[in-house]
mmCIF file of C-alpha atoms and ligand atoms in Angstrom:
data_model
loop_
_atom_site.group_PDB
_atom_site.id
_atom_site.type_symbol
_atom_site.label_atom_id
_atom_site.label_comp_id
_atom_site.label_asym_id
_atom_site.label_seq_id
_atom_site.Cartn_x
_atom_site.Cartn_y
_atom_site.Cartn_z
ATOM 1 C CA UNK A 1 79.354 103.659 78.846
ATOM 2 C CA UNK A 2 79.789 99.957 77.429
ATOM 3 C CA UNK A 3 77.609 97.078 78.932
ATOM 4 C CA UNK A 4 79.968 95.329 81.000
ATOM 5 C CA UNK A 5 80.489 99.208 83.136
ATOM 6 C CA UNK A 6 76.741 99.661 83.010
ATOM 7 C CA UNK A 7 76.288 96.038 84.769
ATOM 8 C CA UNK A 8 79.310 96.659 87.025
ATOM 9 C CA UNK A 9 77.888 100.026 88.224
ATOM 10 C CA UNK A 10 74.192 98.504 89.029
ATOM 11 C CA UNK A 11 76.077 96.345 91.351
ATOM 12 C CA UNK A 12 77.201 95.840 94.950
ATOM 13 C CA UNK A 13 80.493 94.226 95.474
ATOM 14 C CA UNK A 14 81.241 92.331 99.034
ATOM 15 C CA UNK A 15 84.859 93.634 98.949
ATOM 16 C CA UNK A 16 86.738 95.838 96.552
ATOM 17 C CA UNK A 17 90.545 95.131 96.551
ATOM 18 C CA UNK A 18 92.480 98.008 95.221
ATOM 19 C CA UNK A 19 95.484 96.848 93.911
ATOM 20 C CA UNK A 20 96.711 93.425 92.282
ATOM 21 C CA UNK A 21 100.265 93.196 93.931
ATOM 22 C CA UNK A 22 101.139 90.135 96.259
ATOM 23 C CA UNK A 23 98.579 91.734 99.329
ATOM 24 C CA UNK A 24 95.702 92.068 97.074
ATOM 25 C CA UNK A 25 95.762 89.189 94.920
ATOM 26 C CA UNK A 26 96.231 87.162 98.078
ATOM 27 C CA UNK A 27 93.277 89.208 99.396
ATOM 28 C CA UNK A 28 90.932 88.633 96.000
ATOM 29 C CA UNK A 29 92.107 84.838 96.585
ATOM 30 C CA UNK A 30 90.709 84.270 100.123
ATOM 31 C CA UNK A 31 88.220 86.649 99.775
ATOM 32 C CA UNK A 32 87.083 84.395 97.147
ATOM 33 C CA UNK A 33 87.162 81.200 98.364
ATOM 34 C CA UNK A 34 85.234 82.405 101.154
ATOM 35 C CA UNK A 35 82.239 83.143 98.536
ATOM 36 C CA UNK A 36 82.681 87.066 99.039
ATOM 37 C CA UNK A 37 82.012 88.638 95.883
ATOM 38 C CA UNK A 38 85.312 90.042 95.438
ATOM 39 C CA UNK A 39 86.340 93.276 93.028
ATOM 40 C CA UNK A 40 90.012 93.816 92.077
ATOM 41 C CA UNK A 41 90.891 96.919 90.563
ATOM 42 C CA UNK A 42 94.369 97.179 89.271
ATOM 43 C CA UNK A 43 95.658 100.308 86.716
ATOM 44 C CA UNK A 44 98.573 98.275 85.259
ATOM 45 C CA UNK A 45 99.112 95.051 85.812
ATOM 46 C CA UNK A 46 98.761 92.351 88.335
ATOM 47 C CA UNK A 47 102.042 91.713 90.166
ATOM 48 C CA UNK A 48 102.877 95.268 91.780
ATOM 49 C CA UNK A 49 106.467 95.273 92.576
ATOM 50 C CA UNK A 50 106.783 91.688 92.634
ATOM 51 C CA UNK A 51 106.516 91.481 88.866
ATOM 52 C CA UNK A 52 109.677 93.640 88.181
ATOM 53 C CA UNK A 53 111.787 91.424 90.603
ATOM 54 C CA UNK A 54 113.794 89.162 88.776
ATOM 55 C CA UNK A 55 114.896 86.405 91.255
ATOM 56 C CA UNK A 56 112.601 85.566 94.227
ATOM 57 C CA UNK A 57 115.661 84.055 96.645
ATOM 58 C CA UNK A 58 113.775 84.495 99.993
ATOM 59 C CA UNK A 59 109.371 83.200 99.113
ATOM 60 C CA UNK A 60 109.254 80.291 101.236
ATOM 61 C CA UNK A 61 109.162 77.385 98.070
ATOM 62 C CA UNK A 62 109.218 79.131 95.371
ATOM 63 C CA UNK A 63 112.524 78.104 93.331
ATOM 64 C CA UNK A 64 115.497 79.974 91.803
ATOM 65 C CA UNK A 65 114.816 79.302 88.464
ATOM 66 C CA UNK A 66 111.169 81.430 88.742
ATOM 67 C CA UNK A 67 110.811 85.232 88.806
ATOM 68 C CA UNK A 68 108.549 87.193 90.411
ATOM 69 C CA UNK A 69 106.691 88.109 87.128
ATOM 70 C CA UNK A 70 105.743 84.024 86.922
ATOM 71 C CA UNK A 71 104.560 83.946 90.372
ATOM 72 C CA UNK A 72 102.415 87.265 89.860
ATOM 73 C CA UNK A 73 100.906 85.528 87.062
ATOM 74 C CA UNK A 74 100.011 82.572 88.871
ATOM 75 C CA UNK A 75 98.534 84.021 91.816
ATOM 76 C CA UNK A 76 96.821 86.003 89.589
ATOM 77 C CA UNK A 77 94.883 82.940 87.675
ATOM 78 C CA UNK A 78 94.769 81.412 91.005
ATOM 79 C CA UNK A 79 92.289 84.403 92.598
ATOM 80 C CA UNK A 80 90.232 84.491 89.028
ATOM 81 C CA UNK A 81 89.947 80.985 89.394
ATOM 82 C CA UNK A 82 88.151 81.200 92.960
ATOM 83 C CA UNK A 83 86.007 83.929 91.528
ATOM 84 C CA UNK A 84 87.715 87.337 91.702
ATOM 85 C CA UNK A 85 86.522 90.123 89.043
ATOM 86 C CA UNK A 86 89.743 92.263 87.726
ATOM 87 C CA UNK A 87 89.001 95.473 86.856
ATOM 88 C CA UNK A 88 91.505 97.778 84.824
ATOM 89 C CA UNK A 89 91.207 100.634 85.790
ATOM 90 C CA UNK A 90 92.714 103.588 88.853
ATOM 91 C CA UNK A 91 91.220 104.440 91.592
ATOM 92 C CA UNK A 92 91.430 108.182 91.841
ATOM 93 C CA UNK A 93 89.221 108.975 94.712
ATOM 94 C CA UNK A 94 87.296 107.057 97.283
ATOM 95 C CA UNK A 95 83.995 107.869 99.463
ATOM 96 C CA UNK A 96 84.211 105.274 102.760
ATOM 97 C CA UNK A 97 81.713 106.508 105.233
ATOM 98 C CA UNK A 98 78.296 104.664 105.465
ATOM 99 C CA UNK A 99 77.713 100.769 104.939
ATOM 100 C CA UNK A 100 78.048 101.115 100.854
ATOM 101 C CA UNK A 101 81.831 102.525 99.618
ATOM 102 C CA UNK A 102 82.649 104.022 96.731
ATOM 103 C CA UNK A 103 85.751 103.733 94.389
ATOM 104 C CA UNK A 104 85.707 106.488 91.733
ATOM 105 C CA UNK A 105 86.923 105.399 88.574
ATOM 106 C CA UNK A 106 88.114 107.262 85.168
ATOM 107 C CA UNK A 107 85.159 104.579 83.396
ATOM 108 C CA UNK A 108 82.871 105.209 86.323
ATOM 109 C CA UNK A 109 82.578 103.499 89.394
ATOM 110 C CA UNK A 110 82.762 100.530 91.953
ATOM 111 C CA UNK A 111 80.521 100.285 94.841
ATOM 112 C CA UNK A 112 81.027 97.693 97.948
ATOM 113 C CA UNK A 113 79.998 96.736 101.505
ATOM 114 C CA UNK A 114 83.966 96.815 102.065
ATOM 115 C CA UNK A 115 87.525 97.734 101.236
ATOM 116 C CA UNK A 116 90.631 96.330 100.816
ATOM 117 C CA UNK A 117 93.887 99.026 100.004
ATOM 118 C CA UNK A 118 96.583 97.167 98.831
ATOM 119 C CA UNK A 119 97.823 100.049 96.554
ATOM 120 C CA UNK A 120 101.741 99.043 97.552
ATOM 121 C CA UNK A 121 104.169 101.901 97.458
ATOM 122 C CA UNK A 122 106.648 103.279 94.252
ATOM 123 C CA UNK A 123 110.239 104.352 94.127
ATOM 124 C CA UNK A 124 110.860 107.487 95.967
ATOM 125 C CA UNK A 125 112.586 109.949 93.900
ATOM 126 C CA UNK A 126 115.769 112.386 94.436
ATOM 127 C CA UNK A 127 114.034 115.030 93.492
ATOM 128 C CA UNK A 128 117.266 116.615 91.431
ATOM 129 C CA UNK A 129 117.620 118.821 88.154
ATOM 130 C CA UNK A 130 116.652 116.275 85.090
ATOM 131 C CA UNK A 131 115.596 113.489 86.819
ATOM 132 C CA UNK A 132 111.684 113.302 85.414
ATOM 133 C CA UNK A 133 113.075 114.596 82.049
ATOM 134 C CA UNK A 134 115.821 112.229 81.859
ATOM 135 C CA UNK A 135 112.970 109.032 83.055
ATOM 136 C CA UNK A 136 113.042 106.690 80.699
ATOM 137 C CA UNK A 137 116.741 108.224 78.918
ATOM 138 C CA UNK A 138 118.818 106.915 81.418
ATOM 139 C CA UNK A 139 117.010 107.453 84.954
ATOM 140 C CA UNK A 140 115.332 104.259 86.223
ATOM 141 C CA UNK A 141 114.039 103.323 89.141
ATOM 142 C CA UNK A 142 113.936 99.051 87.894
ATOM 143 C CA UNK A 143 117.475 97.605 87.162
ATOM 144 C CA UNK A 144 116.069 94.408 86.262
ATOM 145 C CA UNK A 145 113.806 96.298 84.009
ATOM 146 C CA UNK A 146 116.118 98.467 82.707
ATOM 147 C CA UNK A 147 119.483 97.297 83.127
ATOM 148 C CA UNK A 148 119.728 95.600 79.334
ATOM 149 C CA UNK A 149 119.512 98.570 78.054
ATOM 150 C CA UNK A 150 122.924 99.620 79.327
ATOM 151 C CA UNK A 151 124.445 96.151 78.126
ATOM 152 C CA UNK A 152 128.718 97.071 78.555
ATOM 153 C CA UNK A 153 128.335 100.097 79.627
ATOM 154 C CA UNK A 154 129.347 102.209 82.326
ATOM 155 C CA UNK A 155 126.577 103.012 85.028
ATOM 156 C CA UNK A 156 125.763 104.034 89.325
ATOM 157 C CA UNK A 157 123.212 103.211 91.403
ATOM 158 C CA UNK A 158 122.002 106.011 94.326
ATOM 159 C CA UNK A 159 121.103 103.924 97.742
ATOM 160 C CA UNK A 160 122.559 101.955 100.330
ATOM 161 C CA UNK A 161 120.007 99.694 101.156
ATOM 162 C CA UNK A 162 118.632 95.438 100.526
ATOM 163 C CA UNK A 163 116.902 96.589 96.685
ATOM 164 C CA UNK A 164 120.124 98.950 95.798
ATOM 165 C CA UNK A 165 122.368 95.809 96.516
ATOM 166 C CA UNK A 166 120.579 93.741 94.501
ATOM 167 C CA UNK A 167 120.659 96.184 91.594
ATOM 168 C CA UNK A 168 124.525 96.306 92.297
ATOM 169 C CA UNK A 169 124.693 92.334 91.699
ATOM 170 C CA UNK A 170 122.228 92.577 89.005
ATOM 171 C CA UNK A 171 123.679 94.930 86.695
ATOM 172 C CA UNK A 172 127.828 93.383 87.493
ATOM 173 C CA UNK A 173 126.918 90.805 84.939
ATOM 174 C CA UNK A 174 125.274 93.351 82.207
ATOM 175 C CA UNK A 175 127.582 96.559 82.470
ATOM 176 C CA UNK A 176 131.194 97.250 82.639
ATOM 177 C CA UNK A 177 131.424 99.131 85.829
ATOM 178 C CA UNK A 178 129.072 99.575 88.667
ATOM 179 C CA UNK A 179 129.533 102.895 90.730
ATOM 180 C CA UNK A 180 127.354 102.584 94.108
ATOM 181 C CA UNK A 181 126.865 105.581 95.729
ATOM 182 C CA UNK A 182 126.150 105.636 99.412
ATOM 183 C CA UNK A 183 124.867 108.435 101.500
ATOM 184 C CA UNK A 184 126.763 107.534 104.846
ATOM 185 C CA UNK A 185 129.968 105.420 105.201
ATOM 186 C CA UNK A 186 127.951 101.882 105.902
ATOM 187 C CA UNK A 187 125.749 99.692 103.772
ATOM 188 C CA UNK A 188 121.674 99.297 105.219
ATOM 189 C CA UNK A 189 121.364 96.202 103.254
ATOM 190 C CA UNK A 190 122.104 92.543 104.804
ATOM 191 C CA UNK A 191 125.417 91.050 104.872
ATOM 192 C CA UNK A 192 124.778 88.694 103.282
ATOM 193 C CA UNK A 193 124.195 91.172 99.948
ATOM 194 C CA UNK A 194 127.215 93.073 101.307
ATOM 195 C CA UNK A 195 129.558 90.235 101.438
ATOM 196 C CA UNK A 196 128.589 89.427 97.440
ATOM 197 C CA UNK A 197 129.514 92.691 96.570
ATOM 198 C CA UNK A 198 132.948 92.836 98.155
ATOM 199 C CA UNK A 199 133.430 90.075 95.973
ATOM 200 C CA UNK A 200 132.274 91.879 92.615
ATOM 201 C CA UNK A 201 135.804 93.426 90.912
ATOM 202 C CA UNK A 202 133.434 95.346 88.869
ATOM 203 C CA UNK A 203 131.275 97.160 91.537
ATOM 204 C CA UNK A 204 132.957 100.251 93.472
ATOM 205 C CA UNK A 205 130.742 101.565 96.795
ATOM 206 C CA UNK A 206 131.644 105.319 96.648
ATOM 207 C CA UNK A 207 130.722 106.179 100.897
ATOM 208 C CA UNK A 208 129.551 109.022 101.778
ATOM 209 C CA UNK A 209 128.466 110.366 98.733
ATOM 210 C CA UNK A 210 125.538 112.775 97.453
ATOM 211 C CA UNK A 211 124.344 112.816 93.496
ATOM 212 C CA UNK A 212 124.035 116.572 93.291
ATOM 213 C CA UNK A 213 123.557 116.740 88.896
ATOM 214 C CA UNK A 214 122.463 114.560 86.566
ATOM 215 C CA UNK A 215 124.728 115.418 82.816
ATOM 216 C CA UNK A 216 122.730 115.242 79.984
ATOM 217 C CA UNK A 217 124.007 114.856 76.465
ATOM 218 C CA UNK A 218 121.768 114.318 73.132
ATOM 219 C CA UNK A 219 118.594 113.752 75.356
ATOM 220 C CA UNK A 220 120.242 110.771 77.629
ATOM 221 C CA UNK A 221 122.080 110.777 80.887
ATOM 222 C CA UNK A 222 125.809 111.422 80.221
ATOM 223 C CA UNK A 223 127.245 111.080 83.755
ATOM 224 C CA UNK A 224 126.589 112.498 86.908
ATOM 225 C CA UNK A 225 128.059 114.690 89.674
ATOM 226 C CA UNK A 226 128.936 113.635 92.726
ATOM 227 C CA UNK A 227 129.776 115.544 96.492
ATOM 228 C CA UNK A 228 131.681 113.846 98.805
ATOM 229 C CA UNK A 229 129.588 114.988 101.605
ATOM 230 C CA UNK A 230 132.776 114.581 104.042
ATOM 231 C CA UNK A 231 135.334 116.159 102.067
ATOM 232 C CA UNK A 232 132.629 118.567 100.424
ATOM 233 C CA UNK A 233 134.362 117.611 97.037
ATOM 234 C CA UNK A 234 132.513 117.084 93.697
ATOM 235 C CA UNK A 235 133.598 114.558 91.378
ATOM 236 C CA UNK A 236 132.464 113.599 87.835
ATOM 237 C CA UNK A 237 131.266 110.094 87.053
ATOM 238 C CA UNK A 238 130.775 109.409 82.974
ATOM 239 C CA UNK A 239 127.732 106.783 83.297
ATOM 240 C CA UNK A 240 125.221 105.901 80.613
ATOM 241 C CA UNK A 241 122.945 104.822 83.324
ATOM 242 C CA UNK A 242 121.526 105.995 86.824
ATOM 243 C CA UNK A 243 119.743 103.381 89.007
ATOM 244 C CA UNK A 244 117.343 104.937 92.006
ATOM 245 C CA UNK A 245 117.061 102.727 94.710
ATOM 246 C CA UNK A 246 116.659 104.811 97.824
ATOM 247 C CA UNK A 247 113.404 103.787 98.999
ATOM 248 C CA UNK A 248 109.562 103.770 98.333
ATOM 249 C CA UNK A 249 106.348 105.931 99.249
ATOM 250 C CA UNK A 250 103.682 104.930 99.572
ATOM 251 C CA UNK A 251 100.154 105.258 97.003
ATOM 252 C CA UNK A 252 98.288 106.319 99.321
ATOM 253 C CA UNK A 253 97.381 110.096 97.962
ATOM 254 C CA UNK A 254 93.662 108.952 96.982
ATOM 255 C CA UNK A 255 93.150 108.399 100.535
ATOM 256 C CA UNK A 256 94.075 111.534 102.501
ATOM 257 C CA UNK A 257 92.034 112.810 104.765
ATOM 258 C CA UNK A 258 89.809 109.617 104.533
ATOM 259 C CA UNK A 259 91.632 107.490 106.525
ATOM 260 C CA UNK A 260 94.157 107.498 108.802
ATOM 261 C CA UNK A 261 98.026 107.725 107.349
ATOM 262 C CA UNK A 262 100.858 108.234 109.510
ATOM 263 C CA UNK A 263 103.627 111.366 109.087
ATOM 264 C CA UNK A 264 104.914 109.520 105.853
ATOM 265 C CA UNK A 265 101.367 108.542 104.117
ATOM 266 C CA UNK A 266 101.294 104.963 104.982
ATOM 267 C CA UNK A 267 97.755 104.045 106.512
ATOM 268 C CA UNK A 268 97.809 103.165 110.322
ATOM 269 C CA UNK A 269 96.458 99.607 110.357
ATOM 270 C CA UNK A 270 97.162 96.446 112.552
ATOM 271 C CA UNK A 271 97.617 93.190 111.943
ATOM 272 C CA UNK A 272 94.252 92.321 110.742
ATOM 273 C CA UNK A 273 94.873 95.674 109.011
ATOM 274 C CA UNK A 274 92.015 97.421 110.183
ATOM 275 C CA UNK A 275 91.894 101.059 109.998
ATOM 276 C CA UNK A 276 90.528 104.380 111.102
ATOM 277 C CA UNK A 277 87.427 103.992 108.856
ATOM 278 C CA UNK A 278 84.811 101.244 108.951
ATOM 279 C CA UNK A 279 84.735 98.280 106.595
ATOM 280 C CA UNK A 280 87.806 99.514 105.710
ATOM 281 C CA UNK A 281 91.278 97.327 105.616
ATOM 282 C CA UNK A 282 94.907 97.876 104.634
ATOM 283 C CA UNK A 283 97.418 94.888 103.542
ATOM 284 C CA UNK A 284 101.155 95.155 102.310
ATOM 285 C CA UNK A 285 103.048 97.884 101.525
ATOM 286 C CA UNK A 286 100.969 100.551 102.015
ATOM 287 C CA UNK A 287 100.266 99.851 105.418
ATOM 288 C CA UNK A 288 102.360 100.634 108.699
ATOM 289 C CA UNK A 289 104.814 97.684 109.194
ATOM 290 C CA UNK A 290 108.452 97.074 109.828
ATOM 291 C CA UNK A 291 108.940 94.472 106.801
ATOM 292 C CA UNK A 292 107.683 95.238 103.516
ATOM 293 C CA UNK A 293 108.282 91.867 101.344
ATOM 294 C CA UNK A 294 106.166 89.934 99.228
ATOM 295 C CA UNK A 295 105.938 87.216 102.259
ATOM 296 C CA UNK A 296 104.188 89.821 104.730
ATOM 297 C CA UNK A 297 102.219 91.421 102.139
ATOM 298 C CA UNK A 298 100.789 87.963 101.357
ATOM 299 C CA UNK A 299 100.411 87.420 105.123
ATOM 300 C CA UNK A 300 98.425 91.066 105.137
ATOM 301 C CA UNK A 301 96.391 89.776 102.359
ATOM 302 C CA UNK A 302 94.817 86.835 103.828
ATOM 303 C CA UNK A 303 94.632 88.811 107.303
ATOM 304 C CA UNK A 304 92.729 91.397 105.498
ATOM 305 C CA UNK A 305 90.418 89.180 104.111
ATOM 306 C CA UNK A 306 89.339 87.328 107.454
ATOM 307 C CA UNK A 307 88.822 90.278 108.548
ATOM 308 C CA UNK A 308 86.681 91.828 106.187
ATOM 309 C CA UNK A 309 84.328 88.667 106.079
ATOM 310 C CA UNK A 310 84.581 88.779 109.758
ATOM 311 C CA UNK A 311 83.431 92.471 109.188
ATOM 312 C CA UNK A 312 80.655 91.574 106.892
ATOM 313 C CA UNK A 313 79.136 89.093 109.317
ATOM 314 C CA UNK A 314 78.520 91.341 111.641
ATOM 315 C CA UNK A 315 77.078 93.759 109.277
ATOM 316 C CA UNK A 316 74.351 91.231 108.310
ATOM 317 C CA UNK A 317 73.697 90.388 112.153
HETATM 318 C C1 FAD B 401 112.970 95.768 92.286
HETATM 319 C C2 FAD B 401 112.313 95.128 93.500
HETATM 320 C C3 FAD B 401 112.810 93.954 94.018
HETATM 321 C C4 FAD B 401 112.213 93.362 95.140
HETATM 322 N N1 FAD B 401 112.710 92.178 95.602
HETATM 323 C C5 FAD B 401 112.078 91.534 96.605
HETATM 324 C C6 FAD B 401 112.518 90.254 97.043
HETATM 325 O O1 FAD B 401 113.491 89.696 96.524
HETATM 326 N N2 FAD B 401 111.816 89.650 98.037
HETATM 327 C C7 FAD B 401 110.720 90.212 98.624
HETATM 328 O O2 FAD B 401 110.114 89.584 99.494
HETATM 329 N N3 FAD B 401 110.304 91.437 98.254
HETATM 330 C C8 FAD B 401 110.941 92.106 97.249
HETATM 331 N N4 FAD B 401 110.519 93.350 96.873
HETATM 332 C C9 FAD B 401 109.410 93.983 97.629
HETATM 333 C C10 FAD B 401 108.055 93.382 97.253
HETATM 334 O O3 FAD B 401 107.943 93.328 95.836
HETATM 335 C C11 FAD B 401 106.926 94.219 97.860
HETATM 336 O O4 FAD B 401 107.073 94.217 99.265
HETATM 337 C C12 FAD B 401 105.556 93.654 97.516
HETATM 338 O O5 FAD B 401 105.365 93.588 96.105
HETATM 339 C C13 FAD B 401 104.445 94.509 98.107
HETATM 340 O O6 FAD B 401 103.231 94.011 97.677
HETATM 341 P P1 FAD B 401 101.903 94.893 97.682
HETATM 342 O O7 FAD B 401 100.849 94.041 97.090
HETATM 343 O O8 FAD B 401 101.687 95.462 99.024
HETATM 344 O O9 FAD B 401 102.202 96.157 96.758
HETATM 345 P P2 FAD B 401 102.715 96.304 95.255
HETATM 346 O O10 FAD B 401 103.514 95.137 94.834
HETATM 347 O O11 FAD B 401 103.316 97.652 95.216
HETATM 348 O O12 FAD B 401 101.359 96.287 94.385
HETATM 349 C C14 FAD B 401 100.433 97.336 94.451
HETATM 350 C C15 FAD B 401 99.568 97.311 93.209
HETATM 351 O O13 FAD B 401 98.548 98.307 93.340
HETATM 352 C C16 FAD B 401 98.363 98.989 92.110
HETATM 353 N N5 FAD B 401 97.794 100.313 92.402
HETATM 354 C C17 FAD B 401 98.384 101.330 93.081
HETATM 355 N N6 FAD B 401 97.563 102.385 93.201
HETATM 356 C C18 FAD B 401 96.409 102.025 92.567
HETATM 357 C C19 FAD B 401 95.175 102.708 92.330
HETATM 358 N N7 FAD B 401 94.955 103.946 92.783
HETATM 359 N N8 FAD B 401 94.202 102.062 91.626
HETATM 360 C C20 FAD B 401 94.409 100.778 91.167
HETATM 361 N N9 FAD B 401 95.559 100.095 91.372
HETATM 362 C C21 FAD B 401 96.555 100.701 92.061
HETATM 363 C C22 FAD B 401 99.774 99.034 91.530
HETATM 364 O O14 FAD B 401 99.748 99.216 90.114
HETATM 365 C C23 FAD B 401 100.330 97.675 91.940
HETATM 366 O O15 FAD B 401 100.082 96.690 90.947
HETATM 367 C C24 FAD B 401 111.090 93.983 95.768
HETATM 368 C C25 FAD B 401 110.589 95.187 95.255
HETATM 369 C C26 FAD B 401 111.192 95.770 94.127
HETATM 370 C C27 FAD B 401 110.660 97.077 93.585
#
């Protein structure tokens, strides 16, 4: 074990933040400032989702000409700045009862008087023939990741909603043609995304519509086929390309059965995200909430962190 673990592990943090999207570097920020001794453990890199979105249009201030990978980096220098320790490293199990939590780490451990989750949520899959072998070959779940990699080419996006839209508008100014398939015969995103697309020549919503196969050829996606779930028709699409976007779940796995998560796995918290376990809070999009944006997980992160000083005090008293 190398010096700066050994040190870490003789140690007891105020808070541990798990996570380094928008709700936990807001959380290591405040948490921070208010002289908690503040962990934040992170297995990638800080930003979350907000990193891999390409145009922030609706962060109160924050200009067109930014993305969301500039803003994760400046929050991120922002909560070091006030103090916050990032750690590297996943959290892949978690004991919470008692005054003193632990995070269980591949390189060891983190102990601390409190927790913040702020894990976020990932893209939910379609769970079809190919789709984890063909990751990476032509399956994405990030357009603006992803999409120059399919530069003039034909592609389709699965999903209906605000984040499938956006990929639609994304990728018309990278590919040729844009196939949008849609489970039901109306759009769940805004209308203000859906009245950009009607204006895209290169963008065709296919309603009602069911990706049943993903075609392979030499190791890459080839095309896909398509039912018609009103007709009960299939149809072949020739795409290089097929864009996810039907939703997250959340990571909340290393929690279950420790705290409270609701029928889908998100935990129960309220607004101060409090939840079933003691010392304990949840902020963003791994928490129960109607809106899950960068704005409200920010909002969840500072809640969180009142809270959990708030929790503290009392501890001490
Ligand atoms: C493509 C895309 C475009 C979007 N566009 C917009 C937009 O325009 N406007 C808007 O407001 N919102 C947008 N969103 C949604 C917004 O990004 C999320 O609501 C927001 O990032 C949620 O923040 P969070 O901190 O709760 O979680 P996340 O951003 O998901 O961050 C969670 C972090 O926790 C880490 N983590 C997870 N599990 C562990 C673990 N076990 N151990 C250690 N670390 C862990 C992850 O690596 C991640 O960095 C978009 C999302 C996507 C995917």
């Amino acid at each position: 074990m190398g010096a700066e673990n050994a040190n870490r592990e003789e140690k007891i943090y105020d808070v541990a933040i798990i996570g380094a999207g928008p709700a936990g570097l807001t959380a290591a920020m405040y948490s921070a400032r208010a002289g908690l001794d503040a962990a934040l453990l992170e297995n990638l890199s800080p930003g979350g989702q907000l990193a891999q979105t390409e145009h922030l249009e609706n962060y109160p201030g924050f200009t067109l000409s930014q993305s969301g990978y500039e803003l994760s980096e400046i929050m991120h220098e922002q909560a070091e700045h006030f103090g916050a320790h990032t750690v590297y490293d996943e959290v892949t199990d978690v004991e919470l009862e008692g005054p003193v939590k632990r995070l269980k780490l591949p390189s060891g451990h983190i102990d601390a008087r409190s927790v913040i989750v702020a894990s976020g949520a990932r893209p939910a899959k379609l769970g079809i023939e190919r789709e984890a072998k063909l990751t990476g070959s032509g399956v994405s779940y990030c357009a603006t990741c992803d999409g120059n990699f399919f530069k003039g080419k034909d592609v389709c996006i699965v999903g209906g909603g605000d984040t499938a839209a956006a990929d639609a508008i994304y990728l018309s100014r990278i590919c040729t043609k844009i196939y949008m398939f849609v489970r039901r015969d109306v759009l769940r995103a805004t209308a203000i995304y859906y009245d950009r697309l009607k204006k895209l020549p290169n963008v065709e919503i296919v309603w009602n519509s069911v990706v049943e196969e993903i075609l392979e050829e030499d190791g890459a996606v080839a095309g896909v086929r398509v039912r018609d779930r009103v007709s009960g028709q299939t149809r072949t699409y020739e795409v290089a390309a097929l864009f996810v976007a039907i939703g997250t779940v959340p990571n909340s796995e290393f929690l279950d059965g420790k705290v409270e998560l609701d029928q889908s796995g998100y935990v129960v918290a309220d607004e101060t995200g409090r939840t079933s376990a003691a010392g304990v809070f949840a902020a963003g999009d791994v928490r129960t909430k109607v809106l899950r944006q960068v704005s409200t997980a920010v909002a969840d992160g500072a809640n969180c962190a009142e809270a959990c000083a708030e929790y503290l005090l009392q501890q001490q008293s």
